[in-house]
Amino acid sequence: MRRPLVVGNWKMNGSRLGSVELSGSIAKNFSAGDRCIDCAVCPPDVFLADVAATLANSGVGLGAQNVSQYEEGAYTGDVSASMLAEFGCTYVLVGHSERRTCFGESSQQAAAKFVAAQGKGLIPILCVGETLAERQAGRAFEVVAEQLDAVVEAAGLSALVEAVVAYEPVWAIGTGEVASPVQAQEVMTFIRARLGEKAGAMRLLYGGSVSVENAAQLFEQRDIDGALVGGASLHPEQFMTICQMAEA
Ligand code: PEP
């Protein structure tokens, strides 16, 4: 049995006070029940300390949205894996499509970040997924395979299956256009098959316009173990409803 995981990616949104309020509301709600899922939020780095304090003893985990591939040194603006660990992070997103598209991050860089994160005890959430043009060209599996293979090459298969993979079709992120449960399951099946037997216990998340309207159907799919939630994670009641659906 794989334990469901729901992760909120706040992206570059909110304020210091807003982050404390949002995490406070999630913490209060989550800690009120006997939970059989894992849940985490990824605020902007500058709010990590405040959010860590608010989440303390709630059972809600903390994650970061990005990490440097380097350990330390002259890398202006970067934040290292050991810094994130020191601030209480358990998870870190690696290779989010916005990093790949807006910041030109390659699969090899994402793989180096994966290695750096795992080396400091963080659990990387490797984001993979195709653009609309790639899907229309029939290349969805090929693109996902290339993104996975880069990590297998850098970190090894055993390291990848100890982490979490989030399938996030780029055309579904922030667009309101969610992949159908069948489309999502198809790619999940592909990912598990590509990684082989060892991937049986690995958690696979779906991400891309997950909402209270579509989450339950997605979670019914055999290989979907939870969600990476962007927009809806900024609304505590929606995020908690999605968590409850993952639990059901
Ligand atoms: C994301 O940021 O990873 C994401 C899936 O965003 P949204 O849920 O808003 O599509």
mmCIF file of C-alpha atoms in Angstrom, residues 8-166:
data_model
loop_
_atom_site.group_PDB
_atom_site.id
_atom_site.type_symbol
_atom_site.label_atom_id
_atom_site.label_comp_id
_atom_site.label_asym_id
_atom_site.label_seq_id
_atom_site.Cartn_x
_atom_site.Cartn_y
_atom_site.Cartn_z
ATOM 1 C CA GLY A 8 0.646 22.367 -2.181
ATOM 2 C CA ASN A 9 2.879 24.474 -4.401
ATOM 3 C CA TRP A 10 2.263 28.107 -3.492
ATOM 4 C CA LYS A 11 4.602 29.352 -6.239
ATOM 5 C CA MET A 12 5.559 33.055 -5.928
ATOM 6 C CA ASN A 13 2.355 34.094 -4.195
ATOM 7 C CA GLY A 14 1.324 35.642 -0.925
ATOM 8 C CA SER A 15 2.927 37.665 1.815
ATOM 9 C CA ARG A 16 4.637 36.802 5.091
ATOM 10 C CA LEU A 17 1.432 37.284 7.070
ATOM 11 C CA GLY A 18 -0.657 35.544 4.408
ATOM 12 C CA SER A 19 1.673 32.523 4.473
ATOM 13 C CA VAL A 20 1.340 32.231 8.236
ATOM 14 C CA GLU A 21 -2.440 32.475 8.000
ATOM 15 C CA LEU A 22 -2.672 29.950 5.163
ATOM 16 C CA SER A 23 -0.345 27.418 6.799
ATOM 17 C CA GLY A 24 -2.045 28.012 10.161
ATOM 18 C CA SER A 25 -5.409 27.155 8.711
ATOM 19 C CA ILE A 26 -4.082 23.998 7.005
ATOM 20 C CA ALA A 27 -2.211 22.939 10.166
ATOM 21 C CA LYS A 28 -5.290 23.388 12.353
ATOM 22 C CA ASN A 29 -7.499 21.410 10.021
ATOM 23 C CA PHE A 30 -4.985 18.642 9.299
ATOM 24 C CA SER A 31 -4.044 18.041 12.928
ATOM 25 C CA ALA A 32 -7.719 17.814 13.922
ATOM 26 C CA GLY A 33 -8.135 14.377 12.291
ATOM 27 C CA ASP A 34 -6.496 10.968 12.389
ATOM 28 C CA ARG A 35 -4.756 11.181 9.062
ATOM 29 C CA CYS A 36 -3.787 8.336 6.786
ATOM 30 C CA ILE A 37 -2.188 10.541 4.169
ATOM 31 C CA ASP A 38 0.906 12.723 4.067
ATOM 32 C CA CYS A 39 0.452 16.388 3.313
ATOM 33 C CA ALA A 40 2.972 19.161 2.727
ATOM 34 C CA VAL A 41 3.143 22.748 1.554
ATOM 35 C CA CYS A 42 5.875 24.492 -0.421
ATOM 36 C CA PRO A 43 5.912 28.219 0.325
ATOM 37 C CA PRO A 44 8.372 30.707 -1.173
ATOM 38 C CA ASP A 45 11.795 30.263 0.498
ATOM 39 C CA VAL A 46 11.661 33.563 2.382
ATOM 40 C CA PHE A 47 8.604 32.345 4.291
ATOM 41 C CA LEU A 48 9.993 28.893 5.173
ATOM 42 C CA ALA A 49 10.931 29.773 8.754
ATOM 43 C CA ASP A 50 7.559 31.345 9.538
ATOM 44 C CA VAL A 51 5.642 28.503 7.937
ATOM 45 C CA ALA A 52 7.832 25.886 9.681
ATOM 46 C CA ALA A 53 6.947 27.461 13.025
ATOM 47 C CA THR A 54 3.239 27.494 12.186
ATOM 48 C CA LEU A 55 3.243 23.868 11.033
ATOM 49 C CA ALA A 56 5.135 22.540 14.076
ATOM 50 C CA ASN A 57 3.505 19.366 15.479
ATOM 51 C CA SER A 58 0.629 19.533 12.974
ATOM 52 C CA GLY A 59 1.738 16.592 10.840
ATOM 53 C CA VAL A 60 1.867 18.853 7.760
ATOM 54 C CA GLY A 61 5.270 18.674 6.113
ATOM 55 C CA LEU A 62 7.307 21.503 4.674
ATOM 56 C CA GLY A 63 8.800 21.614 1.209
ATOM 57 C CA ALA A 64 10.677 24.038 -1.023
ATOM 58 C CA GLN A 65 9.936 24.836 -4.651
ATOM 59 C CA ASN A 66 13.498 24.644 -5.920
ATOM 60 C CA VAL A 67 17.043 23.873 -4.779
ATOM 61 C CA SER A 68 20.526 24.626 -5.983
ATOM 62 C CA GLN A 69 22.463 21.864 -7.651
ATOM 63 C CA TYR A 70 25.553 23.180 -5.830
ATOM 64 C CA GLU A 71 26.517 22.574 -2.211
ATOM 65 C CA GLU A 72 27.793 26.056 -1.405
ATOM 66 C CA GLY A 73 29.812 28.944 -2.757
ATOM 67 C CA ALA A 74 29.558 31.776 -5.253
ATOM 68 C CA TYR A 75 26.087 31.032 -6.650
ATOM 69 C CA THR A 76 24.253 34.295 -6.078
ATOM 70 C CA GLY A 77 20.562 33.845 -5.439
ATOM 71 C CA ASP A 78 20.699 30.075 -4.994
ATOM 72 C CA VAL A 79 19.619 28.188 -1.881
ATOM 73 C CA SER A 80 21.356 24.918 -1.070
ATOM 74 C CA ALA A 81 19.822 21.611 0.010
ATOM 75 C CA SER A 82 21.517 21.808 3.420
ATOM 76 C CA MET A 83 19.969 25.262 3.975
ATOM 77 C CA LEU A 84 16.526 23.899 3.158
ATOM 78 C CA ALA A 85 17.086 20.945 5.479
ATOM 79 C CA GLU A 86 18.191 23.309 8.240
ATOM 80 C CA PHE A 87 14.921 25.196 7.867
ATOM 81 C CA GLY A 88 12.890 22.039 8.372
ATOM 82 C CA CYS A 89 12.099 21.038 4.796
ATOM 83 C CA THR A 90 11.297 17.401 4.149
ATOM 84 C CA TYR A 91 10.489 17.743 0.436
ATOM 85 C CA VAL A 92 11.709 19.796 -2.486
ATOM 86 C CA LEU A 93 10.252 20.161 -5.969
ATOM 87 C CA VAL A 94 12.771 19.393 -8.689
ATOM 88 C CA GLY A 95 12.343 20.120 -12.375
ATOM 89 C CA HIS A 96 8.969 21.866 -12.109
ATOM 90 C CA SER A 97 7.877 22.834 -15.608
ATOM 91 C CA GLU A 98 8.035 26.519 -14.694
ATOM 92 C CA ARG A 99 11.718 26.045 -13.833
ATOM 93 C CA ARG A 100 12.243 24.191 -17.093
ATOM 94 C CA THR A 101 10.371 26.738 -19.261
ATOM 95 C CA CYS A 102 10.842 30.114 -17.555
ATOM 96 C CA PHE A 103 14.410 29.487 -16.373
ATOM 97 C CA GLY A 104 15.689 27.126 -19.058
ATOM 98 C CA GLU A 105 16.448 24.328 -16.626
ATOM 99 C CA SER A 106 17.520 21.198 -18.466
ATOM 100 C CA SER A 107 16.766 17.633 -17.451
ATOM 101 C CA GLN A 108 20.444 17.275 -16.542
ATOM 102 C CA GLN A 109 20.257 20.277 -14.205
ATOM 103 C CA ALA A 110 17.087 18.922 -12.658
ATOM 104 C CA ALA A 111 18.910 15.628 -12.169
ATOM 105 C CA ALA A 112 21.848 17.391 -10.484
ATOM 106 C CA LYS A 113 19.374 19.140 -8.165
ATOM 107 C CA PHE A 114 17.754 15.783 -7.413
ATOM 108 C CA VAL A 115 21.140 14.366 -6.396
ATOM 109 C CA ALA A 116 21.986 17.439 -4.282
ATOM 110 C CA ALA A 117 18.628 17.281 -2.491
ATOM 111 C CA GLN A 118 18.722 13.582 -1.749
ATOM 112 C CA GLY A 119 22.322 13.901 -0.589
ATOM 113 C CA LYS A 120 21.122 16.145 2.234
ATOM 114 C CA GLY A 121 18.232 13.918 3.223
ATOM 115 C CA LEU A 122 15.458 15.796 1.425
ATOM 116 C CA ILE A 123 12.816 13.904 -0.548
ATOM 117 C CA PRO A 124 12.843 15.233 -4.108
ATOM 118 C CA ILE A 125 9.512 15.466 -5.904
ATOM 119 C CA LEU A 126 10.626 15.122 -9.509
ATOM 120 C CA CYS A 127 8.201 16.870 -11.863
ATOM 121 C CA VAL A 128 7.879 15.495 -15.377
ATOM 122 C CA GLY A 129 5.473 16.199 -18.193
ATOM 123 C CA GLU A 130 5.010 17.146 -21.807
ATOM 124 C CA THR A 131 3.882 20.372 -23.467
ATOM 125 C CA LEU A 132 0.732 20.525 -25.579
ATOM 126 C CA ALA A 133 2.783 20.537 -28.787
ATOM 127 C CA GLU A 134 4.675 17.456 -27.615
ATOM 128 C CA ARG A 135 1.417 15.649 -26.756
ATOM 129 C CA GLN A 136 -0.124 16.578 -30.084
ATOM 130 C CA ALA A 137 2.967 15.274 -31.831
ATOM 131 C CA GLY A 138 2.510 11.947 -30.022
ATOM 132 C CA ARG A 139 5.686 12.492 -27.989
ATOM 133 C CA ALA A 140 4.312 12.551 -24.418
ATOM 134 C CA PHE A 141 5.897 9.242 -23.376
ATOM 135 C CA GLU A 142 9.188 10.079 -25.061
ATOM 136 C CA VAL A 143 9.451 13.406 -23.200
ATOM 137 C CA VAL A 144 8.598 11.880 -19.833
ATOM 138 C CA ALA A 145 11.089 9.083 -20.474
ATOM 139 C CA GLU A 146 13.875 11.565 -21.229
ATOM 140 C CA GLN A 147 13.155 13.486 -18.012
ATOM 141 C CA LEU A 148 13.166 10.285 -15.938
ATOM 142 C CA ASP A 149 16.218 8.832 -17.632
ATOM 143 C CA ALA A 150 18.314 11.921 -16.840
ATOM 144 C CA VAL A 151 17.716 11.292 -13.134
ATOM 145 C CA VAL A 152 18.326 7.554 -13.412
ATOM 146 C CA GLU A 153 21.618 8.329 -15.111
ATOM 147 C CA ALA A 154 22.727 10.843 -12.475
ATOM 148 C CA ALA A 155 21.314 9.272 -9.326
ATOM 149 C CA GLY A 156 20.577 5.639 -10.153
ATOM 150 C CA LEU A 157 17.277 3.802 -10.344
ATOM 151 C CA SER A 158 17.161 2.946 -6.633
ATOM 152 C CA ALA A 159 17.528 6.610 -5.728
ATOM 153 C CA LEU A 160 14.716 7.645 -8.038
ATOM 154 C CA VAL A 161 12.244 5.086 -6.726
ATOM 155 C CA GLU A 162 12.899 6.283 -3.163
ATOM 156 C CA ALA A 163 11.724 9.748 -4.190
ATOM 157 C CA VAL A 164 8.359 10.965 -5.475
ATOM 158 C CA VAL A 165 7.497 11.599 -9.123
ATOM 159 C CA ALA A 166 4.815 14.090 -10.111
#
